[in-house]
Amino acid sequence: MNKFDIKSTDKETLKKWFHLMTLGRAIDEKAPAYLLQSLGWSYHAPYAGHDGIQLAMGQVFRKNMDFMFPYYRDMLTVLSAGLTAEEIILNGLSKATDPASGGRHMSNHFAKPEWNIQNVSSATGNHDLHAVGVARAMVYYGHKGVVITSHGEASTSEGYVYEAINGASKEQLPVIFVIQDNGYGISVPKKDQTANRKVAANFTGFKNLKIIYCNGKDVFDSMNAMTEAHEYAVRTHCPVIVHANCVRIGSHSNSDKHVLYRDEEELSYVKAADPLHKFHRLLIRYNRFTEEELVKIQEESKKELSAAHKKAIAAPDPDPSTVFDFVMPEPYKAEKYPDGTHQKEGEKVNLVTAINETLKAEFRYNPDTFLWGQDVANKEKGGVFNVTKGMQQEFGISRVFNAPIAEDFIVGTANGMSRFDPKIRIVIEGAEFADYFWPAIEQYVECTHDYWRSNGQFVPNVTLRLASGGYIGGGIYHSQNLEGALSTLPGARIVYPSFADDAAGLLRTSMRSKGFTLFLEPKALYNSLDAACVVPDDFEVPFGKARIRRSGSDLTIITYGNTTHLCLKVAERLANDKVANCEVIDLRSLIPLDKETIFESVKKTSKVLIVHEDKVFSGFGAELAATIGTELFQHLDAPIQRVGSVFTPVGFHPVLEKAILPDADRIYKAASDLLAY
């Protein structure tokens, strides 16, 4: 039964709605003027034509109880949810006091994280995955809220939207997916975008999913649909799609000209379907308000906008000196082992055991820790390499569970779940092999941006584990390295241990720290005797602290991961051959980088050989060489040399792999040539 209609809805509520709608439209129409005056609002996506559904979304939202993920067209949505006209203009003008991002994010990206109205990406629809992650936390912690996520119909063509709806349906999570269907993805009409005319029909076969269709141009139909959806999601913990039929009265945005692809007949139709004008007519026709009363409300909205404009214009711009604020949060500080070394004796354990035991220890230490990924929780099996063996048996299916073969979903829901409460820590196995991680790059980017983009209001507390590298004869998609490519994205810590104790210590620090850490595991060393060592139960390794594995005075060899062991063997060989005494530095942490240890060694030896498994061309070693060459040029006696993989894909046959990956002989020759320089 409908709760709202023109006859029975009380007058104060109708007045509030009309005020919000007229105020929102006034801001929407004024936004382009700021750009014309070079004051800001360089991106503006007008919402006119979406008025009914956006008003309804904001009205059902309960701040600090529900979560909301609005998209860039949701101006009236956030105004209806409680944001002020001033806060919306602050966002449009990218002011330092903008509650969404302090001017760090694109205009028309509205948020208020303190109310759980989330800062979302410009990659439209990708926040659906975050919504599912939040809802997962709501169910686990018994929270009675729901998550509302919103975007246009064209976004449903994105794979991550499908993954989100599929995941929410499978897990029975209280997410309301609002599809604001105006018929166009920028200039691409719906007929070229989706299989079904009504895009929600693409999901009709999903179990546990309710679909509600409504007229998004009509206030009452939208209010009834959103109220029904909200009550259903709260009651059942199941997802809902609200498919709202809207019109887009204007262009997609200020960078679009819709007259180039819409004819006069269509433009006349969408103007005639204006939801604000329709609501105005209904209020008069049913004698709920007089024309004079409505004019008075409109005048009040104009005054409110004028006052908000004056305050927002006077607000400060962002301070350029703050650009390095909120790139990465302060990590957990290692107190017992401040330099990440120990002298403990005892039984050696291999690298895979060290990781497994540390995961279990940290799960016992922090009950708000979770782990998921592909194939990580199958009875006695714990992934391809048994790293997570026994985890689910001890900690239960709610904390350790398998994810679909959908890497974007794995990372995106981790980002979302960590939004629910900052005490939550999440470990994910992003892909069974690092090479398969590429579908999740879009969510990796989100995790690196979030802290900076939100002006420090949110950071995903996620440790992303990937089994990386070769020397196993795995070939393409089973033996490649990602660190060179991923290190170009600011906002993620990247660690790459070579020994069991460092793997344990870095994992412990990652799981206790705020922020996003990429934890790369050299899978060829999982069961290697070379990587096995004594591991103290409470061992900690700080980020950004390299380890000198072998001291020397003639040549500095900088390495990490699999090649650390090759470099140590080469250094011993050079010493036995009485060629040189080499210093071997195991970076352990790529970002942040221990420049101090590197520079001290280079000043001592004056010669540098950089060795890593990844390709030499554009590998991480290129950045190391550039940094040393720029900052320590006067201390070098010879050009910096690098050894790594050749610039080809990884070979499968052992003969091909050997020809591609660095080996001891190549490292030995490079070191000898450099020493003779």
XYZ file of C-alpha atoms in Angstrom:
677
model
C 0.000 0.000 0.000
C 1.359 3.417 -0.970
C 2.273 5.700 1.928
C 2.496 8.912 -0.045
C 0.109 10.652 -2.429
C -0.913 14.201 -3.245
C -4.039 14.058 -1.109
C -2.904 12.467 2.152
C 0.707 13.631 2.573
C 0.780 16.339 5.246
C 1.329 19.926 4.176
C 4.575 20.462 6.107
C 6.151 17.506 4.337
C 5.007 18.788 0.957
C 6.404 22.208 1.793
C 9.764 20.708 2.746
C 9.886 18.734 -0.484
C 9.002 21.727 -2.645
C 11.604 23.836 -0.863
C 14.288 21.205 -1.453
C 13.324 20.800 -5.088
C 13.299 24.531 -5.839
C 16.549 25.101 -3.935
C 18.218 22.196 -5.697
C 17.082 23.376 -9.101
C 18.281 26.894 -8.365
C 21.767 25.579 -7.520
C 21.720 23.277 -10.550
C 20.915 26.178 -12.866
C 23.444 28.510 -11.236
C 26.366 26.048 -11.389
C 27.350 26.813 -15.011
C 27.630 30.512 -14.164
C 30.519 29.822 -11.808
C 32.485 28.271 -14.661
C 31.682 31.176 -16.986
C 33.065 33.536 -14.342
C 36.158 31.328 -13.903
C 35.236 30.712 -10.276
C 35.121 26.921 -10.464
C 32.594 24.137 -11.058
C 34.588 22.972 -14.071
C 32.521 19.781 -14.138
C 28.771 19.930 -13.729
C 26.275 17.184 -14.559
C 22.766 18.681 -14.207
C 20.194 16.531 -12.461
C 17.024 18.187 -13.837
C 14.647 15.409 -14.829
C 15.774 13.118 -12.000
C 14.063 15.195 -9.313
C 11.563 12.652 -7.989
C 13.923 9.759 -7.375
C 16.691 11.967 -6.015
C 14.375 13.667 -3.538
C 13.175 10.240 -2.410
C 16.668 8.794 -1.984
C 17.661 11.633 0.323
C 14.429 11.446 2.305
C 14.722 7.758 3.171
C 18.433 8.022 4.026
C 19.141 8.022 7.781
C 22.405 9.762 8.538
C 24.867 7.789 10.669
C 22.631 4.726 10.325
C 22.587 4.118 6.592
C 25.428 4.530 4.100
C 25.015 6.361 0.818
C 27.146 6.254 -2.335
C 25.848 9.037 -4.600
C 27.138 9.573 -8.119
C 28.109 12.804 -9.823
C 24.530 13.708 -10.832
C 23.100 13.294 -7.325
C 22.963 16.962 -6.298
C 19.339 16.882 -5.139
C 19.920 13.507 -3.485
C 22.507 14.894 -1.080
C 20.581 18.131 -0.568
C 17.533 16.060 0.363
C 19.728 13.933 2.668
C 20.763 17.027 4.634
C 23.690 18.769 2.968
C 23.322 22.532 2.850
C 23.393 24.728 -0.228
C 26.665 26.165 1.045
C 28.265 22.713 1.317
C 27.195 21.882 -2.233
C 28.640 25.134 -3.594
C 31.851 24.588 -1.616
C 32.193 21.309 -3.482
C 31.427 22.906 -6.808
C 34.053 25.589 -6.252
C 36.574 23.079 -4.831
C 37.103 25.047 -1.648
C 39.290 23.918 1.230
C 36.183 23.599 3.418
C 34.349 21.338 0.962
C 33.099 18.490 3.202
C 33.613 15.892 0.476
C 37.302 16.358 -0.248
C 38.607 19.769 0.751
C 38.878 20.646 -2.925
C 40.888 17.560 -3.863
C 38.228 15.821 -5.912
C 36.328 16.815 -9.017
C 33.401 19.200 -8.634
C 29.928 17.651 -8.572
C 31.237 14.732 -6.483
C 29.241 15.332 -3.314
C 29.898 13.661 0.023
C 29.805 14.064 3.770
C 31.726 11.117 5.244
C 30.884 12.058 8.828
C 27.258 11.210 7.981
C 28.244 8.124 5.947
C 27.610 9.882 2.638
C 30.677 8.551 0.907
C 33.265 10.150 -1.345
C 33.108 8.204 -4.616
C 35.182 7.939 -7.756
C 34.600 9.459 -11.172
C 34.575 5.870 -12.519
C 30.823 5.710 -12.449
C 29.292 2.647 -10.839
C 32.458 1.278 -9.265
C 31.181 2.349 -5.850
C 28.587 -0.441 -6.052
C 31.359 -2.788 -4.927
C 32.093 -0.552 -1.929
C 28.404 -0.569 -1.078
C 28.373 -4.366 -1.022
C 31.411 -4.398 1.269
C 29.762 -2.008 3.727
C 26.603 -4.120 3.713
C 28.662 -7.227 4.452
C 29.977 -5.495 7.566
C 26.467 -4.390 8.548
C 25.262 -7.982 8.520
C 28.294 -9.293 10.382
C 28.017 -6.694 13.159
C 24.214 -6.812 13.384
C 23.781 -3.223 12.241
C 20.228 -2.286 11.210
C 21.136 0.113 8.430
C 21.059 -0.254 4.664
C 23.353 0.933 1.899
C 22.058 3.074 -0.950
C 24.168 3.243 -4.095
C 23.213 5.212 -7.161
C 24.140 5.708 -10.820
C 22.704 5.849 -14.324
C 21.477 2.975 -16.423
C 24.563 2.966 -18.663
C 26.763 2.058 -15.691
C 25.096 -1.347 -15.519
C 27.138 -2.251 -18.609
C 30.234 -2.176 -16.417
C 31.407 -5.552 -15.186
C 31.882 -4.347 -11.632
C 28.195 -3.394 -11.376
C 27.259 -6.936 -12.342
C 29.781 -8.288 -9.818
C 28.277 -6.108 -7.085
C 24.677 -7.124 -7.741
C 25.657 -10.766 -8.064
C 27.618 -10.625 -4.801
C 24.891 -8.822 -2.866
C 22.339 -11.365 -4.072
C 24.540 -14.345 -3.275
C 25.370 -13.074 0.222
C 21.908 -11.588 0.889
C 23.079 -8.095 1.750
C 20.959 -4.973 2.403
C 21.969 -2.879 -0.604
C 19.586 -0.663 -2.574
C 20.902 -0.236 -6.113
C 19.200 2.843 -7.546
C 19.347 2.997 -11.335
C 18.475 6.475 -12.588
C 17.511 5.700 -16.169
C 17.475 8.791 -18.378
C 18.049 6.875 -21.600
C 21.584 8.002 -22.326
C 25.161 7.176 -21.376
C 26.499 10.612 -22.293
C 25.451 10.497 -25.980
C 25.031 6.724 -26.331
C 21.333 5.782 -26.317
C 20.110 2.893 -24.248
C 19.455 0.747 -27.318
C 23.208 0.676 -27.949
C 24.030 0.057 -24.313
C 22.095 -2.866 -22.915
C 20.255 -6.042 -23.844
C 16.937 -5.065 -22.251
C 15.067 -1.803 -22.646
C 14.601 -1.760 -18.887
C 18.123 -2.446 -17.660
C 16.940 -3.889 -14.336
C 15.434 -6.729 -16.372
C 18.992 -7.914 -17.032
C 19.050 -9.073 -13.407
C 15.638 -10.754 -13.127
C 17.138 -14.226 -12.671
C 19.115 -13.300 -9.553
C 18.072 -15.127 -6.415
C 17.274 -13.017 -3.320
C 17.003 -9.831 -5.417
C 13.879 -7.676 -5.449
C 13.306 -5.299 -8.378
C 11.042 -2.259 -8.075
C 10.186 -0.057 -11.039
C 9.065 3.519 -10.532
C 8.552 6.824 -12.282
C 11.632 8.765 -11.223
C 10.036 11.969 -12.469
C 7.170 11.633 -10.008
C 7.761 12.555 -6.361
C 5.111 10.267 -4.890
C 5.867 7.190 -6.966
C 9.567 7.636 -6.151
C 8.907 8.105 -2.436
C 6.761 4.996 -2.330
C 9.336 2.952 -4.232
C 12.272 4.063 -2.087
C 10.299 3.583 1.124
C 9.324 0.067 0.066
C 12.901 -0.722 -0.916
C 14.303 0.626 2.350
C 11.838 -1.277 4.511
C 12.407 -4.480 2.536
C 16.199 -4.254 2.782
C 16.052 -3.590 6.530
C 13.599 -6.428 7.130
C 15.125 -9.110 4.913
C 18.806 -8.108 4.596
C 18.363 -8.722 0.866
C 19.261 -6.423 -2.012
C 16.856 -4.323 -4.046
C 17.121 -2.667 -7.425
C 15.033 0.471 -7.775
C 14.790 1.215 -11.478
C 13.668 4.833 -11.835
C 12.541 6.053 -15.236
C 13.827 9.617 -15.612
C 14.527 12.161 -18.318
C 17.635 14.206 -18.840
C 16.459 17.715 -19.592
C 19.911 19.131 -20.309
C 23.189 17.871 -21.701
C 25.085 15.102 -19.973
C 27.466 17.691 -18.537
C 28.987 21.049 -19.344
C 31.388 19.331 -21.742
C 28.546 17.821 -23.779
C 26.172 19.356 -26.386
C 23.027 17.264 -26.519
C 21.618 19.195 -29.502
C 24.162 17.290 -31.612
C 22.377 13.987 -31.044
C 18.835 14.811 -29.858
C 16.137 16.196 -32.126
C 13.667 18.993 -31.384
C 10.819 16.583 -30.710
C 12.791 14.805 -27.991
C 14.008 18.058 -26.459
C 10.436 19.358 -26.317
C 9.267 16.132 -24.678
C 11.885 16.148 -21.903
C 11.196 19.796 -21.111
C 7.474 19.081 -20.865
C 8.216 16.175 -18.511
C 10.020 18.409 -15.996
C 9.326 16.848 -12.538
C 9.511 20.180 -10.713
C 6.877 21.744 -12.934
C 4.678 18.664 -12.546
C 4.935 18.763 -8.750
C 4.140 22.488 -8.789
C 1.006 21.846 -10.870
C -0.135 19.015 -8.589
C 0.165 21.149 -5.471
C -2.057 23.792 -7.084
C -4.517 21.410 -8.759
C -5.289 19.549 -5.530
C -5.526 22.761 -3.499
C -2.652 21.858 -1.226
C -0.996 25.248 -1.778
C -1.876 28.529 -3.398
C 0.299 30.045 -6.089
C 1.254 32.783 -3.637
C 2.430 30.225 -1.069
C 4.596 28.451 -3.631
C 6.082 31.729 -4.870
C 7.004 32.546 -1.291
C 8.791 29.194 -0.903
C 10.655 29.826 -4.164
C 11.721 33.255 -2.936
C 12.997 31.716 0.302
C 15.037 29.237 -1.737
C 16.579 32.075 -3.748
C 17.511 33.913 -0.545
C 19.035 30.746 0.894
C 21.058 30.260 -2.283
C 22.246 33.868 -2.232
C 23.443 33.587 1.373
C 25.138 30.273 0.662
C 26.853 31.760 -2.395
C 28.313 34.654 -0.409
C 29.713 32.329 2.259
C 31.132 29.829 -0.220
C 32.807 32.475 -2.363
C 34.573 33.827 0.735
C 35.799 30.365 1.792
C 39.531 29.646 1.425
C 41.004 27.745 -1.495
C 43.109 24.641 -0.793
C 46.645 25.353 0.392
C 49.210 24.069 -2.169
C 51.556 23.179 0.677
C 49.132 20.444 1.756
C 49.449 18.318 -1.403
C 51.602 15.766 0.412
C 49.118 15.447 3.276
C 47.087 12.217 3.351
C 49.044 10.305 0.712
C 49.636 7.477 3.195
C 48.712 7.311 6.877
C 51.217 6.779 9.639
C 51.837 3.035 9.982
C 51.946 0.862 13.049
C 55.283 1.463 14.764
C 57.389 -1.606 15.469
C 58.428 -1.231 19.107
C 60.120 -4.534 19.937
C 62.119 -4.713 16.701
C 62.498 -1.094 15.536
C 65.017 -1.929 12.811
C 63.311 -5.168 11.754
C 66.100 -7.522 12.821
C 66.465 -10.114 15.570
C 69.040 -12.477 17.031
C 66.738 -15.283 18.084
C 67.931 -18.868 17.657
C 65.868 -21.992 17.271
C 64.065 -24.027 14.669
C 63.808 -22.621 11.175
C 60.451 -22.382 9.418
C 59.809 -21.895 5.742
C 58.248 -18.802 4.245
C 54.774 -20.236 3.647
C 54.570 -21.456 7.244
C 55.692 -18.086 8.552
C 52.911 -16.310 6.661
C 50.301 -18.857 7.718
C 51.251 -18.684 11.389
C 51.356 -14.876 11.345
C 47.909 -14.688 9.789
C 46.540 -16.901 12.546
C 48.329 -14.961 15.277
C 46.969 -11.639 13.995
C 43.457 -13.039 13.687
C 43.672 -13.999 17.357
C 45.134 -10.589 18.222
C 42.396 -8.592 16.463
C 38.923 -10.184 16.283
C 37.894 -7.537 13.724
C 40.156 -9.050 11.071
C 38.790 -10.760 7.953
C 40.232 -12.677 5.004
C 38.822 -13.682 1.648
C 39.920 -14.471 -1.869
C 39.771 -17.188 -4.478
C 40.158 -20.743 -3.216
C 41.358 -19.720 0.252
C 38.936 -21.645 2.473
C 38.335 -25.159 1.195
C 38.525 -27.643 4.094
C 42.186 -28.554 4.444
C 43.206 -26.559 1.401
C 44.180 -22.905 1.739
C 44.713 -21.554 -1.725
C 46.940 -22.926 -4.476
C 49.961 -22.773 -2.167
C 48.183 -23.593 1.133
C 49.096 -20.226 2.632
C 45.707 -19.943 4.381
C 45.407 -23.586 5.402
C 43.429 -24.048 8.628
C 42.248 -20.444 8.784
C 38.542 -21.040 8.243
C 38.514 -24.025 10.595
C 39.805 -21.873 13.441
C 38.141 -18.525 12.747
C 34.899 -19.478 11.059
C 33.186 -18.898 7.753
C 32.169 -15.335 8.642
C 35.776 -14.192 8.935
C 37.518 -16.433 6.384
C 35.695 -17.304 3.179
C 35.993 -17.864 -0.545
C 35.221 -15.128 -3.034
C 33.969 -15.470 -6.608
C 36.508 -15.514 -9.417
C 36.121 -11.767 -9.717
C 39.258 -9.891 -8.696
C 37.583 -6.483 -8.835
C 34.899 -7.756 -6.457
C 37.514 -9.063 -4.028
C 39.314 -5.731 -3.768
C 36.243 -3.493 -4.044
C 34.320 -5.184 -1.247
C 37.416 -5.048 0.961
C 37.561 -1.313 0.399
C 33.875 -1.080 1.247
C 33.910 -3.261 4.347
C 36.725 -1.217 5.840
C 34.506 1.884 5.541
C 32.107 0.548 8.144
C 34.501 0.896 11.068
C 38.169 1.974 11.203
C 38.963 -0.868 13.617
C 38.380 -3.421 10.834
C 41.438 -4.958 9.181
C 41.110 -6.962 5.987
C 43.513 -9.350 4.263
C 42.653 -10.372 0.742
C 44.246 -12.743 -1.704
C 43.641 -10.550 -4.722
C 44.190 -13.329 -7.256
C 45.486 -16.872 -7.187
C 48.582 -15.652 -9.033
C 49.677 -12.025 -9.197
C 49.417 -12.139 -12.998
C 45.637 -12.575 -12.773
C 45.240 -9.396 -10.774
C 44.856 -7.033 -13.724
C 41.008 -7.064 -13.738
C 41.187 -5.480 -10.272
C 43.437 -2.594 -11.271
C 40.479 -0.205 -11.240
C 39.806 -0.995 -7.571
C 43.519 -0.938 -6.783
C 43.535 2.644 -8.073
C 40.570 3.472 -5.829
C 42.382 2.109 -2.783
C 45.434 4.232 -3.541
C 43.389 7.406 -4.076
C 40.893 7.221 -1.231
C 42.941 8.703 1.600
C 44.125 11.688 -0.409
C 40.869 12.195 -2.299
C 38.783 12.232 0.880
C 41.148 14.719 2.543
C 42.109 12.144 5.142
C 38.530 11.171 6.051
C 38.818 7.562 4.870
C 41.589 5.111 4.157
C 41.033 1.416 3.329
C 42.726 -0.729 5.967
C 43.514 -3.535 3.572
C 46.473 -5.864 3.075
C 46.448 -7.190 -0.473
C 48.419 -10.439 -0.805
C 49.645 -11.680 -4.176
C 51.808 -14.707 -4.977
C 54.327 -13.156 -7.312
C 57.222 -13.940 -9.617
C 58.723 -16.836 -11.513
C 61.402 -19.496 -11.112
C 58.652 -22.129 -11.044
C 58.230 -22.697 -14.779
C 54.773 -21.147 -14.571
C 54.874 -19.104 -17.749
C 52.525 -16.329 -18.788
C 49.848 -15.511 -16.178
C 51.696 -17.561 -13.578
C 55.178 -16.086 -13.258
C 55.077 -12.355 -13.848
C 55.879 -9.378 -11.630
C 53.636 -6.368 -11.012
C 55.637 -4.160 -8.676
C 57.184 -1.964 -11.366
C 53.793 -1.051 -12.797
C 51.958 -0.695 -9.484
C 54.646 1.410 -7.830
C 53.681 4.303 -10.109
C 50.442 4.795 -8.166
C 50.891 6.880 -4.998
C 48.986 5.799 -1.903
C 49.970 2.136 -1.550
C 52.777 0.651 0.477
C 54.537 -2.138 -1.439
C 56.576 -4.791 0.354
C 58.419 -7.790 -1.062
C 60.129 -10.060 1.509
C 62.851 -12.592 0.677
C 63.028 -14.541 3.967
C 60.498 -16.141 6.272
C 61.131 -13.794 9.202
C 60.740 -10.680 7.060
C 57.550 -12.100 5.559
C 56.120 -12.587 9.050
C 57.288 -9.215 10.340
C 56.081 -7.214 7.358
C 52.736 -9.016 7.360
C 52.230 -8.240 11.043
C 53.026 -4.567 10.478
C 50.724 -4.456 7.439
C 47.799 -5.969 9.300
C 48.183 -3.632 12.271
C 48.658 -0.477 10.231
C 46.119 1.966 8.894
C 46.110 2.123 5.134
C 46.561 0.036 2.029
C 49.499 -2.360 1.610
C 50.433 -4.504 -1.367
C 52.120 -7.595 0.060
C 53.995 -9.452 -2.670
C 55.074 -12.997 -1.874
C 57.827 -14.691 -3.929
C 56.054 -17.991 -4.439
C 59.212 -19.775 -5.593
C 60.510 -19.270 -2.034
C 57.432 -20.544 -0.179
C 59.110 -23.854 0.631
C 62.708 -22.927 -0.154
C 65.408 -23.896 2.358
C 67.270 -20.703 1.424
C 64.366 -18.543 2.613
C 63.705 -20.558 5.794
C 64.878 -19.052 9.066
C 64.023 -18.575 12.721
C 60.916 -16.427 13.173
C 60.156 -14.875 16.583
C 56.473 -15.162 17.476
C 56.114 -11.388 17.854
C 58.468 -10.287 15.081
C 57.778 -6.924 13.447
C 59.452 -5.278 10.472
C 58.828 -1.557 9.953
C 57.975 -0.201 6.522
C 60.770 1.603 4.722
C 63.605 -0.226 6.462
C 65.987 -2.216 4.242
C 68.180 -5.010 5.593
C 71.893 -5.366 4.878
C 72.170 -9.083 4.231
C 75.900 -8.971 3.626
C 78.346 -6.178 4.418
C 80.988 -5.133 1.925
C 83.050 -2.236 0.670
C 83.622 -2.701 -3.080
C 80.175 -2.876 -4.649
C 76.586 -2.250 -3.518
C 74.084 -4.803 -4.799
C 70.460 -3.698 -4.278
C 67.807 -6.394 -4.600
C 64.581 -7.905 -3.235
C 62.410 -11.000 -3.565
C 63.660 -14.073 -5.398
C 66.876 -12.449 -6.604
C 68.059 -11.682 -3.073
C 69.264 -15.256 -2.731
C 70.959 -15.199 -6.127
C 72.752 -11.990 -5.157
C 73.966 -13.454 -1.867
C 75.378 -16.467 -3.691
C 77.071 -14.244 -6.249
C 78.563 -12.075 -3.504
C 80.027 -15.170 -1.856
C 81.359 -16.366 -5.180
C 83.023 -13.020 -5.866
C 84.583 -13.092 -2.422
C 85.806 -16.673 -2.852
C 87.266 -15.750 -6.219
C 88.966 -12.812 -4.500
C 87.344 -10.422 -6.949
C 85.478 -8.161 -4.532
C 83.730 -7.773 -1.209
C 80.142 -6.898 -2.069
C 77.430 -5.398 0.130
C 73.973 -6.887 -0.487
C 70.952 -4.774 0.470
C 67.579 -6.519 0.662
C 65.060 -3.703 0.244
C 62.128 -5.617 1.772
C 60.035 -2.442 1.417
C 59.790 -0.792 -2.007
C 57.367 1.943 -0.941
C 58.326 3.560 1.325
C 61.949 3.162 0.269
C 64.894 3.153 2.665
C 66.994 5.739 0.838
C 69.178 6.291 3.905
C 70.546 2.731 3.952
C 70.994 2.747 0.191
C 72.787 6.098 0.145
C 75.131 5.193 2.997
C 76.182 2.049 1.170
C 76.658 3.813 -2.175
C 78.790 6.525 -0.577
C 80.970 3.738 0.832
C 81.333 1.609 -2.321
C 80.793 4.134 -5.145
C 79.494 1.379 -7.424
C 75.931 0.099 -7.733
C 74.372 -3.017 -9.241
C 70.575 -3.262 -9.083
C 69.103 -6.735 -9.444
C 65.446 -7.716 -9.588
C 63.322 -10.341 -11.247
C 61.060 -7.944 -13.128
C 61.944 -6.587 -16.554
C 64.871 -4.174 -16.698
C 62.929 -1.879 -19.018
C 60.532 0.155 -16.815
C 61.153 -2.125 -13.845
C 61.401 -0.812 -10.309
C 65.180 -0.756 -10.676
C 64.867 2.086 -13.169
C 63.496 4.291 -10.406
C 66.238 3.191 -8.031
C 68.885 3.993 -10.636
C 67.369 7.390 -11.366
C 67.156 8.259 -7.669
C 70.744 7.253 -6.950
C 72.036 8.837 -10.133
C 70.310 12.117 -9.388
C 71.072 12.437 -5.693
C 74.461 10.696 -5.445
C 76.036 11.378 -8.835
C 79.200 12.822 -7.301
C 79.793 9.636 -5.286
C 79.683 7.221 -8.245
C 82.812 5.810 -9.838
C 80.937 3.982 -12.565
C 77.537 3.972 -14.306
C 74.785 2.214 -12.397
C 74.115 -1.247 -13.817
C 70.933 -3.282 -13.727
C 70.115 -6.959 -14.111
C 66.582 -8.245 -14.540
C 64.335 -10.067 -16.971
C 64.628 -9.397 -20.671
C 61.842 -7.441 -22.349
C 59.623 -10.373 -23.359
C 56.698 -12.201 -21.782
C 57.643 -14.939 -19.345
C 58.464 -18.273 -20.985
C 56.822 -21.513 -19.920
C 59.453 -24.081 -20.918
C 62.394 -24.142 -18.463
C 64.794 -23.362 -21.306
C 62.813 -20.236 -22.192
C 62.389 -19.213 -18.570
C 66.133 -19.497 -17.963
C 66.792 -17.317 -21.009
C 64.442 -14.628 -19.688
C 64.890 -14.487 -15.897
C 68.095 -13.276 -14.234
C 70.397 -15.999 -12.943
C 73.617 -16.146 -10.940
C 75.872 -16.164 -13.991
C 74.345 -12.990 -15.425
C 74.564 -11.270 -12.049
C 78.164 -12.409 -11.608
C 79.174 -11.095 -15.048
C 77.435 -7.736 -14.484
C 79.142 -7.352 -11.103
C 82.537 -8.295 -12.524
C 82.200 -5.854 -15.421
C 81.176 -3.086 -13.055
C 84.040 -3.767 -10.660
C 86.479 -3.607 -13.558
C 85.148 -0.257 -14.730
